CSV table of C-alpha atoms (C1' of nucleotides) in Angstrom, one decimal:
chain,number,residue,atom,x,y,z
A,237,MET,CA,14.6,9.6,-0.9
A,238,ARG,CA,11.6,6.0,-1.5
A,239,GLY,CA,9.4,5.0,0.9
A,240,MET,CA,10.7,6.5,4.1
A,241,SER,CA,6.9,7.2,4.9
A,242,LEU,CA,6.4,5.5,8.5
A,243,ARG,CA,10.2,7.8,9.2
A,244,ILE,CA,8.0,11.5,8.4
A,245,ALA,CA,4.5,9.6,10.5
A,246,LEU,CA,6.7,9.6,13.4
A,247,LEU,CA,8.2,13.0,12.8
A,248,GLY,CA,5.5,13.9,12.3
A,249,LEU,CA,4.0,12.7,15.7
A,250,LEU,CA,7.4,13.9,17.4
A,251,THR,CA,7.0,17.0,16.4
A,252,ALA,CA,3.5,17.1,17.5
A,253,TYR,CA,3.8,15.2,21.3
A,254,GLY,CA,7.2,17.1,22.2
A,255,SER,CA,9.0,13.7,23.1
A,256,ALA,CA,7.6,10.5,23.2
A,257,SER,CA,8.6,6.8,23.5
A,258,GLY,CA,8.3,4.1,20.6
A,259,TYR,CA,6.3,2.5,22.7
A,260,ASP,CA,3.6,6.8,22.3
A,261,LEU,CA,4.8,6.2,19.1
A,262,ALA,CA,2.9,3.0,18.5
A,263,LYS,CA,0.0,3.5,20.8
A,264,SER,CA,-0.4,6.6,18.1
A,265,PHE,CA,-0.5,3.9,15.0
A,266,GLU,CA,-2.8,2.4,17.0
A,267,LYS,CA,-5.3,5.6,17.5
A,268,SER,CA,-4.9,8.9,15.5
A,269,VAL,CA,-2.5,7.9,12.4
A,270,ALA,CA,-4.8,4.5,11.9
A,271,HIS,CA,-6.9,5.9,9.0
A,272,VAL,CA,-4.4,7.2,7.6
A,273,TRP,CA,-0.6,4.8,8.0
A,274,GLN,CA,-0.3,1.2,9.9
A,275,ALA,CA,2.5,-0.2,11.2
A,276,GLY,CA,3.3,-1.7,14.4
A,277,HIS,CA,5.7,-2.1,16.9
A,278,SER,CA,8.2,-4.4,15.5
A,279,GLN,CA,8.9,-2.1,12.2
A,280,ILE,CA,8.9,1.5,14.6
A,281,TYR,CA,11.5,0.5,17.3
A,282,PRO,CA,14.4,-0.5,14.2
A,283,GLU,CA,13.0,2.6,12.5
A,284,LEU,CA,13.5,4.6,15.7
A,285,ALA,CA,17.4,3.1,16.0
A,286,LYS,CA,18.6,4.2,12.2
A,287,MET,CA,16.9,7.7,12.7
A,288,ALA,CA,18.8,8.2,16.3
A,289,ALA,CA,21.9,6.4,14.0
A,290,ASP,CA,21.5,9.5,11.4
A,291,GLY,CA,20.5,11.7,13.4
A,292,LEU,CA,17.2,13.0,12.7
A,293,VAL,CA,15.6,12.1,16.4
A,294,THR,CA,18.3,12.4,20.3
A,295,VAL,CA,17.1,9.6,23.3
A,296,GLU,CA,16.4,12.2,25.8
A,297,ALA,CA,16.0,10.1,29.0
A,298,GLU,CA,15.6,6.8,29.8
A,299,GLY,CA,12.6,6.7,31.6
A,300,ALA,CA,11.0,3.8,34.2
A,301,ARG,CA,10.5,0.0,32.5
A,302,GLY,CA,13.6,1.0,30.2
A,303,ARG,CA,11.0,2.9,28.8
A,304,LYS,CA,13.3,5.3,26.3
A,305,ILE,CA,12.4,9.5,25.1
A,306,TYR,CA,13.1,10.5,22.3
A,307,THR,CA,13.1,13.9,21.1
A,308,ILE,CA,13.1,15.1,17.5
A,309,THR,CA,15.9,16.8,15.9
A,310,ALA,CA,16.4,20.5,14.4
A,311,GLU,CA,17.7,18.5,11.1
A,312,GLY,CA,14.8,16.1,11.8
A,313,ARG,CA,12.6,19.0,11.9
A,314,ALA,CA,13.8,19.8,8.3
A,315,GLU,CA,13.4,16.6,6.9
A,316,LEU,CA,10.1,17.1,7.3
A,317,ARG,CA,8.8,20.6,6.3
A,318,GLU,CA,11.3,19.4,3.2
A,319,TRP,CA,9.2,16.1,2.7
A,320,LEU,CA,6.0,18.3,3.5
A,321,LEU,CA,7.1,20.8,0.9
A,322,GLY,CA,8.9,18.9,-1.7
A,323,HIS,CA,7.2,15.7,-2.1
A,324,ASP,CA,4.9,14.6,-4.9
A,325,PRO,CA,1.8,13.3,-4.0
A,326,THR,CA,1.9,10.3,-6.6
A,327,GLY,CA,0.1,7.3,-4.2
A,328,PRO,CA,1.6,3.5,-5.1
A,329,ALA,CA,-3.0,3.5,-5.9
A,330,ARG,CA,-2.6,0.2,-4.6
A,331,SER,CA,-6.5,-0.7,-3.2
A,332,GLU,CA,-7.7,-3.9,-2.1
A,333,VAL,CA,-11.3,-2.6,-3.2
A,334,ALA,CA,-10.7,-0.7,-5.9
A,335,LEU,CA,-8.9,-3.9,-7.7
A,336,GLN,CA,-12.1,-6.0,-6.2
A,337,ALA,CA,-14.5,-2.7,-8.1
A,338,PHE,CA,-12.5,-3.4,-11.1
A,339,LEU,CA,-13.0,-7.3,-10.9
A,340,ILE,CA,-16.8,-7.1,-10.1
A,341,PRO,CA,-18.0,-6.9,-13.6
A,342,LEU,CA,-16.7,-10.9,-14.0
A,343,LEU,CA,-19.0,-12.0,-11.2
A,344,ASP,CA,-23.6,-12.3,-12.2
A,345,ALA,CA,-25.8,-9.5,-11.6
A,346,PRO,CA,-27.4,-11.3,-8.1
A,347,GLU,CA,-23.5,-11.8,-6.7
A,348,ALA,CA,-22.0,-8.7,-7.7
A,349,VAL,CA,-25.2,-6.2,-5.7
A,350,ALA,CA,-24.2,-9.4,-2.4
A,351,VAL,CA,-20.3,-8.5,-2.9
A,352,LEU,CA,-21.3,-3.8,-3.1
A,353,GLU,CA,-23.4,-4.7,-1.2
A,354,ARG,CA,-20.7,-5.7,1.8
A,355,PHE,CA,-18.8,-2.8,0.6
A,356,ARG,CA,-22.0,-0.2,1.8
A,357,ALA,CA,-21.9,-2.1,5.5
A,358,HIS,CA,-18.6,-1.8,5.6
A,359,SER,CA,-18.7,2.0,4.6
A,360,GLU,CA,-21.6,2.2,6.6
A,361,GLN,CA,-20.0,1.3,10.0
A,362,LYS,CA,-17.0,2.7,9.0
A,363,LEU,CA,-18.0,6.1,8.7
A,364,VAL,CA,-19.9,6.2,11.6
A,365,GLN,CA,-17.1,4.9,14.0
A,366,LEU,CA,-15.0,8.6,12.3
A,367,GLU,CA,-18.2,10.7,12.9
A,368,ALA,CA,-17.6,10.0,16.3
A,369,LEU,CA,-14.5,10.9,16.1
A,370,TRP,CA,-15.7,13.4,14.7
A,371,THR,CA,-17.5,15.2,17.2
A,372,ALA,CA,-15.7,13.9,19.7
A,373,LYS,CA,-12.5,15.6,18.6
A,374,HIS,CA,-15.0,19.0,17.8
A,375,SER,CA,-17.3,19.3,21.5
A,376,ALA,CA,-13.4,18.2,23.1
A,377,PRO,CA,-13.6,19.7,26.7
A,378,ILE,CA,-10.9,22.0,27.2
A,379,PRO,CA,-8.2,22.2,24.5
A,380,GLU,CA,-4.9,22.1,25.4
A,381,GLY,CA,-3.1,24.2,22.7
A,382,THR,CA,-4.1,24.3,19.5
A,383,ALA,CA,-2.4,22.2,17.2
A,384,ARG,CA,-3.1,19.6,19.7
A,385,VAL,CA,-6.6,19.9,19.2
A,386,LYS,CA,-5.8,20.3,14.7
A,387,PHE,CA,-3.7,18.3,14.6
A,388,GLY,CA,-5.0,16.0,12.0
A,389,ASN,CA,-8.8,17.6,11.7
A,390,LEU,CA,-8.1,17.5,7.6
A,391,ALA,CA,-6.8,13.8,7.2
A,392,LEU,CA,-10.4,12.9,9.1
A,393,ASP,CA,-12.5,15.0,7.2
A,394,LEU,CA,-10.9,13.9,4.3
A,395,GLY,CA,-11.3,9.9,4.9
A,396,ILE,CA,-15.0,11.2,6.1
A,397,ARG,CA,-15.3,12.6,2.4
A,398,GLN,CA,-14.2,9.0,1.0
A,399,THR,CA,-15.9,6.7,3.5
A,400,ARG,CA,-19.3,8.8,2.0
A,401,MET,CA,-18.0,8.4,-1.4
A,402,VAL,CA,-17.8,4.1,-2.1
A,403,LEU,CA,-21.1,4.1,0.1
A,404,LYS,CA,-23.0,6.6,-2.8
A,405,TRP,CA,-20.9,5.1,-5.4
A,406,ALA,CA,-22.1,1.4,-3.9
A,407,ASP,CA,-25.1,2.7,-4.3
A,408,ASP,CA,-25.4,3.8,-7.2
A,409,ALA,CA,-23.9,0.4,-8.8
A,410,ILE,CA,-26.3,-2.0,-6.7
A,411,ALA,CA,-29.0,0.5,-8.7
A,412,GLU,CA,-27.2,0.5,-11.8
A,413,ILE,CA,-26.7,-4.1,-12.3
A,414,ARG,CA,-30.9,-3.3,-9.6
A,415,ALA,CA,-31.6,-1.3,-13.6
A,416,GLN,CA,-30.6,-3.6,-16.3
A,417,SER,CA,-31.6,-7.4,-15.4
B,124,MET,CA,-4.3,-16.2,2.4
B,125,ARG,CA,-3.0,-12.8,2.7
B,126,GLY,CA,-2.3,-10.7,0.5
B,127,MET,CA,-2.5,-12.6,-3.2
B,128,SER,CA,-4.0,-9.4,-5.0
B,129,LEU,CA,-1.1,-10.3,-6.8
B,130,ARG,CA,-2.5,-13.1,-8.2
B,131,ILE,CA,-6.3,-12.1,-7.7
B,132,ALA,CA,-5.1,-9.3,-9.8
B,133,LEU,CA,-3.6,-11.9,-12.4
B,134,LEU,CA,-6.7,-14.5,-12.4
B,135,GLY,CA,-9.5,-11.1,-12.9
B,136,LEU,CA,-7.1,-10.1,-16.3
B,137,LEU,CA,-7.1,-13.8,-17.5
B,138,THR,CA,-10.1,-14.2,-17.0
B,139,ALA,CA,-11.2,-11.1,-19.7
B,140,TYR,CA,-8.6,-12.6,-22.1
B,141,GLY,CA,-8.8,-15.6,-21.6
B,142,SER,CA,-5.3,-16.8,-22.0
B,143,ALA,CA,-2.5,-14.3,-21.9
B,144,SER,CA,1.5,-14.2,-20.9
B,145,GLY,CA,3.5,-12.5,-18.6
B,146,TYR,CA,4.5,-10.1,-21.3
B,147,ASP,CA,0.8,-9.1,-21.8
B,148,LEU,CA,-0.1,-9.1,-18.3
B,149,ALA,CA,2.2,-6.7,-17.4
B,150,LYS,CA,1.2,-4.3,-20.2
B,151,SER,CA,-1.9,-4.3,-19.0
B,152,PHE,CA,-0.9,-3.5,-15.6
B,153,GLU,CA,0.6,0.0,-17.1
B,154,LYS,CA,-2.8,0.6,-18.3
B,155,SER,CA,-6.0,-0.5,-17.4
B,156,VAL,CA,-5.4,-2.1,-13.9
B,157,ALA,CA,-2.6,0.3,-13.5
B,158,HIS,CA,-5.3,2.9,-10.9
B,159,VAL,CA,-6.3,0.3,-9.2
B,160,TRP,CA,-3.3,-2.4,-8.7
B,161,GLN,CA,1.1,-2.2,-9.9
B,162,ALA,CA,2.6,-4.8,-11.0
B,163,GLY,CA,6.2,-4.8,-13.0
B,164,HIS,CA,6.8,-7.7,-14.7
B,165,SER,CA,9.8,-8.8,-12.3
B,166,GLN,CA,7.7,-9.3,-10.1
B,167,ILE,CA,4.5,-11.3,-12.7
B,168,TYR,CA,7.0,-13.4,-13.5
B,169,PRO,CA,7.5,-15.6,-11.0
B,170,GLU,CA,3.9,-15.2,-9.9
B,171,LEU,CA,2.5,-17.1,-12.6
B,172,ALA,CA,5.2,-19.7,-12.4
B,173,LYS,CA,3.9,-20.4,-8.6
B,174,MET,CA,0.4,-19.6,-10.0
B,175,ALA,CA,1.2,-22.4,-12.8
B,176,ALA,CA,3.1,-24.6,-9.7
B,177,ASP,CA,0.2,-24.3,-8.2
B,178,GLY,CA,-3.1,-25.3,-10.7
B,179,LEU,CA,-4.5,-22.5,-10.6
B,180,VAL,CA,-3.1,-21.0,-14.2
B,181,THR,CA,-1.5,-23.2,-17.0
B,182,VAL,CA,1.0,-22.4,-20.5
B,183,GLU,CA,-1.0,-23.8,-22.8
B,184,ALA,CA,1.5,-22.9,-25.8
B,185,GLU,CA,4.8,-21.1,-26.4
B,186,GLY,CA,5.1,-18.6,-29.6
B,187,ALA,CA,7.8,-16.8,-31.5
B,188,ARG,CA,10.0,-15.7,-29.0
B,189,GLY,CA,9.9,-17.9,-26.2
B,190,ARG,CA,6.3,-16.1,-25.2
B,191,LYS,CA,4.5,-18.6,-23.0
B,192,ILE,CA,1.2,-18.5,-23.0
B,193,TYR,CA,-0.6,-18.8,-19.9
B,194,THR,CA,-4.6,-19.6,-19.6
B,195,ILE,CA,-6.5,-20.1,-16.2
B,196,THR,CA,-7.6,-23.2,-15.2
B,197,ALA,CA,-11.6,-24.6,-13.3
B,198,GLU,CA,-8.7,-24.2,-10.5
B,199,GLY,CA,-7.7,-20.8,-10.7
B,200,ARG,CA,-11.4,-19.9,-11.4
B,201,ALA,CA,-12.9,-21.2,-8.4
B,202,GLU,CA,-10.0,-19.3,-6.4
B,203,LEU,CA,-10.8,-15.8,-8.1
B,204,ARG,CA,-13.9,-16.5,-7.3
B,205,GLU,CA,-14.0,-17.3,-4.1
B,206,TRP,CA,-11.7,-14.2,-3.1
B,207,LEU,CA,-14.1,-11.9,-4.8
B,208,LEU,CA,-17.0,-13.5,-3.2
B,209,GLY,CA,-15.7,-14.0,0.4
B,210,HIS,CA,-13.3,-11.2,0.8
B,211,ASP,CA,-13.4,-8.8,3.6
B,212,PRO,CA,-11.7,-5.0,1.7
B,213,THR,CA,-10.0,-4.6,5.0
B,214,GLY,CA,-7.9,-2.3,3.1
B,215,PRO,CA,-4.4,-2.1,4.6
B,216,ALA,CA,-4.9,1.8,4.5
B,217,ARG,CA,-1.5,3.0,3.7
B,218,SER,CA,-1.9,6.6,1.7
B,219,GLU,CA,0.5,8.7,1.8
B,220,VAL,CA,-1.9,11.4,0.8
B,221,ALA,CA,-3.3,11.0,3.6
B,222,LEU,CA,-0.3,10.8,5.4
B,223,GLN,CA,0.8,14.2,4.0
B,224,ALA,CA,-3.0,15.5,4.8
B,225,PHE,CA,-2.2,14.6,8.6
B,226,LEU,CA,1.0,16.3,8.7
B,227,ILE,CA,-0.3,19.7,7.5
B,228,PRO,CA,-1.3,21.6,10.5
B,229,LEU,CA,2.1,21.5,11.2
B,230,LEU,CA,2.8,23.8,8.6
B,231,ASP,CA,1.9,27.5,8.5
B,232,ALA,CA,-1.4,28.6,7.0
B,233,PRO,CA,0.7,30.2,3.6
B,234,GLU,CA,3.2,26.7,3.1
B,235,ALA,CA,-0.3,24.6,3.8
B,236,VAL,CA,-1.6,26.7,1.3
B,237,ALA,CA,0.8,26.0,-1.2
B,238,VAL,CA,0.2,22.6,-0.3
B,239,LEU,CA,-2.9,22.2,-0.5
B,240,GLU,CA,-2.8,24.1,-3.9
B,241,ARG,CA,-0.5,21.1,-5.1
B,242,PHE,CA,-3.1,18.1,-4.1
B,243,ARG,CA,-5.8,19.9,-5.9
B,244,ALA,CA,-3.3,20.6,-9.5
B,245,HIS,CA,-2.0,17.1,-9.0
B,246,SER,CA,-6.4,15.7,-8.9
B,247,GLU,CA,-7.3,18.2,-11.3
B,248,GLN,CA,-4.1,16.7,-14.2
B,249,LYS,CA,-5.8,12.8,-13.1
B,250,LEU,CA,-9.2,13.7,-13.6
B,251,VAL,CA,-9.1,14.9,-16.8
B,252,GLN,CA,-7.3,11.5,-17.8
B,253,LEU,CA,-9.4,9.5,-15.7
B,254,GLU,CA,-13.1,11.2,-18.1
B,255,ALA,CA,-10.2,11.1,-21.1
B,256,LEU,CA,-10.6,6.4,-20.4
B,257,TRP,CA,-14.1,6.9,-19.0
B,258,THR,CA,-15.3,8.3,-22.9
B,259,ALA,CA,-13.5,6.8,-24.4
B,260,LYS,CA,-14.4,3.6,-23.2
B,261,HIS,CA,-18.4,5.0,-23.6
B,262,SER,CA,-17.5,5.7,-27.1
B,263,ALA,CA,-15.7,2.5,-28.9
B,264,PRO,CA,-16.5,2.0,-32.4
B,265,ILE,CA,-17.5,-1.7,-32.1
B,266,PRO,CA,-17.8,-3.6,-29.0
B,267,GLU,CA,-16.1,-6.5,-29.1
B,268,GLY,CA,-18.1,-8.7,-27.3
B,269,THR,CA,-20.0,-7.4,-23.9
B,270,ALA,CA,-17.9,-8.6,-21.3
B,271,ARG,CA,-14.5,-7.1,-22.5
B,272,VAL,CA,-16.6,-3.7,-22.4
B,273,LYS,CA,-17.7,-3.1,-19.0
B,274,PHE,CA,-14.5,-4.6,-17.3
B,275,GLY,CA,-13.6,-2.0,-15.0
B,276,ASN,CA,-16.0,-0.1,-15.7
B,277,LEU,CA,-16.8,0.6,-12.0
B,278,ALA,CA,-13.6,0.5,-11.4
B,279,LEU,CA,-13.0,3.5,-13.2
B,280,ASP,CA,-15.8,6.0,-11.8
B,281,LEU,CA,-14.4,5.4,-8.7
B,282,GLY,CA,-11.4,6.4,-9.7
B,283,ILE,CA,-13.0,9.8,-11.3
B,284,ARG,CA,-15.3,10.1,-8.0
B,285,GLN,CA,-12.5,10.0,-5.7
B,286,THR,CA,-10.2,12.6,-7.9
B,287,ARG,CA,-13.5,15.0,-7.5
B,288,MET,CA,-13.6,14.1,-3.9
B,289,VAL,CA,-10.1,15.5,-3.3
B,290,LEU,CA,-10.2,18.1,-5.1
B,291,LYS,CA,-13.3,19.4,-3.2
B,292,TRP,CA,-11.5,18.4,0.0
B,293,ALA,CA,-8.7,20.6,-1.4
B,294,ASP,CA,-10.8,23.6,-2.4
B,295,ASP,CA,-12.8,23.3,0.9
B,296,ALA,CA,-9.8,23.2,2.9
B,297,ILE,CA,-8.1,26.2,1.3
B,298,ALA,CA,-11.2,28.4,1.6
B,299,GLU,CA,-11.3,26.6,5.1
B,300,ILE,CA,-7.5,28.2,5.6
B,301,ARG,CA,-7.8,31.6,4.2
B,302,ALA,CA,-11.1,32.1,6.0
B,303,GLN,CA,-9.0,31.9,9.6
B,304,SER,CA,-6.7,34.0,8.3
C,244,DA,C1',26.0,-6.5,-42.5
C,245,DG,C1',24.5,-3.6,-39.0
C,246,DG,C1',22.3,-1.4,-35.8
C,247,DT,C1',17.8,0.2,-33.3
C,248,DG,C1',14.0,-1.1,-30.8
C,249,DA,C1',10.2,-3.2,-29.1
C,250,DC,C1',9.2,-7.7,-28.0
C,251,DA,C1',10.5,-12.2,-24.1
C,252,DT,C1',11.8,-13.4,-20.1
C,253,DG,C1',14.1,-14.2,-16.4
C,254,DT,C1',17.0,-13.5,-11.6
C,255,DC,C1',19.4,-10.6,-7.7
C,256,DA,C1',20.3,-7.6,-3.9
C,257,DG,C1',17.8,-4.4,-0.3
C,258,DT,C1',13.5,-2.7,1.5
C,259,DG,C1',9.2,-2.3,3.4
C,260,DC,C1',6.1,-4.7,6.6
C,261,DT,C1',3.7,-8.7,8.9
C,262,DT,C1',3.4,-12.3,12.3
C,263,DA,C1',5.8,-14.9,15.4
C,264,DC,C1',9.6,-15.0,19.5
C,265,DA,C1',11.4,-13.1,23.5
C,266,DT,C1',12.6,-10.7,27.5
C,267,DG,C1',11.6,-7.7,31.2
C,268,DT,C1',9.6,-4.5,35.0
C,269,DC,C1',6.3,-2.6,37.5
C,270,DA,C1',1.1,-1.9,39.8
C,271,DA,C1',-2.8,-4.1,41.6
C,272,DT,C1',-5.1,-7.9,43.9
C,273,DA,C1',-6.7,-12.0,44.7
D,240,DT,C1',3.2,-14.1,48.0
D,241,DA,C1',2.1,-15.4,43.3
D,242,DT,C1',-0.4,-14.3,39.4
D,243,DT,C1',-2.5,-11.4,36.1
D,244,DG,C1',-1.8,-7.9,32.9
D,245,DA,C1',-0.5,-3.5,31.1
D,246,DC,C1',4.0,-1.5,30.1
D,247,DA,C1',8.5,-1.6,27.7
D,248,DT,C1',11.7,-3.3,23.9
D,249,DG,C1',13.5,-5.6,20.5
D,250,DT,C1',14.9,-10.2,17.0
D,251,DA,C1',13.5,-13.2,13.3
D,252,DA,C1',12.3,-15.6,9.1
D,253,DG,C1',9.5,-15.1,5.7
D,254,DC,C1',7.0,-12.9,1.7
D,255,DA,C1',5.3,-8.0,-0.7
D,256,DC,C1',8.2,-5.6,-4.0
D,257,DT,C1',11.4,-1.6,-5.7
D,258,DG,C1',15.0,-1.1,-9.3
D,259,DA,C1',18.5,-3.1,-11.6
D,260,DC,C1',21.0,-6.4,-14.2
D,261,DA,C1',21.1,-9.8,-17.9
D,262,DT,C1',19.6,-12.4,-21.5
D,263,DG,C1',18.0,-13.5,-26.1
D,264,DT,C1',15.0,-13.0,-30.1
D,265,DC,C1',12.5,-10.7,-34.2
D,266,DA,C1',11.9,-6.8,-37.3
D,267,DC,C1',12.3,-3.1,-39.9
D,268,DC,C1',15.3,0.2,-41.7
D,269,DT,C1',20.2,1.8,-43.7
DNA sequence: AGGTGACATGTCAGTGCTTACATGTCAATA
DNA sequence: TATTGACATGTAAGCACTGACATGTCACCT
């Protein structure tokens, strides 16, 4: 029951889209889910095959160019629900940014400031992207179904707050280092 | 040059401690670095062996009970410095919490609130732990060497801000869902 | 003397994930 | 008609990581 997050992400996308091919799902991973989870097609295709073997999805049809269209089954929906409701989010807490933050005090003041300023710049850039996504979502011309529109909004909000927080943290850290020297 | 974060973490700890055994480092991973990076002894021992082979660390002495004491070399210090100064923090962005956040809109309102409230509780608990660590660090009786005391403070601050942010996010999300129903 | 438990180091199987390789279809355009 | 490029699916090698297995030392307690 551990490390099945890819499975869950795929089930979630299939629920949202109704049905989709591996190719579609891979595209979704590049776009909508990207800030939250990553996976390449070489991971997605075998996982979909395993999920089909486990009865969580079915191949409804085969379209042009060998396109396989997957749909979530009742069993799949149950699995997703169970995970969402019952999964304790004890994340592995493995962040390169945090590791770098941890080690920064090993550097001298000017170097530390340089690293923190790179963090700052990076965060600022990411913030622009996420806020663009946000306004795009909230000024969508004609919403096609409520679930589709709302889907991913909470996570986007979380991402924006996260990025703002890192920005502020870097600013404060820079200020404090400068005050000490 | 990718995914060498375990190496970096070990080099950082060796720099801070002067020298340490694999066992000591494994203990450190359970404590100080835990919020930032995780690794078990089964990963640490082979990695130290590889690092020794690559000339980044040396076995200075063998103590009681087969205890091997590692020290960082000049080459190791160079590697660490290079990583800290030159590494672009393009984290893999793989967070189970964020994934759950992404999928919450698939649930109905009461269920969503339940999940968010679990997030909230979890964050609150973690916040208590981190703040206890913070005050413990800042009321340390007799600081043994400045570097040792400051080490990890930036990361702890980041962790606390992060946890507060998630808490606030969950609160706001709950409030918004309740307002809509 | 025997047992318990912390200290200390390792291996191994299995899974997750990345990068690169490999194959083939179809539509548009030069 | 040939070629390009998006569509579409897969496999395989290799590194990262987890959890379980395995071994042995030493100090302390009974």
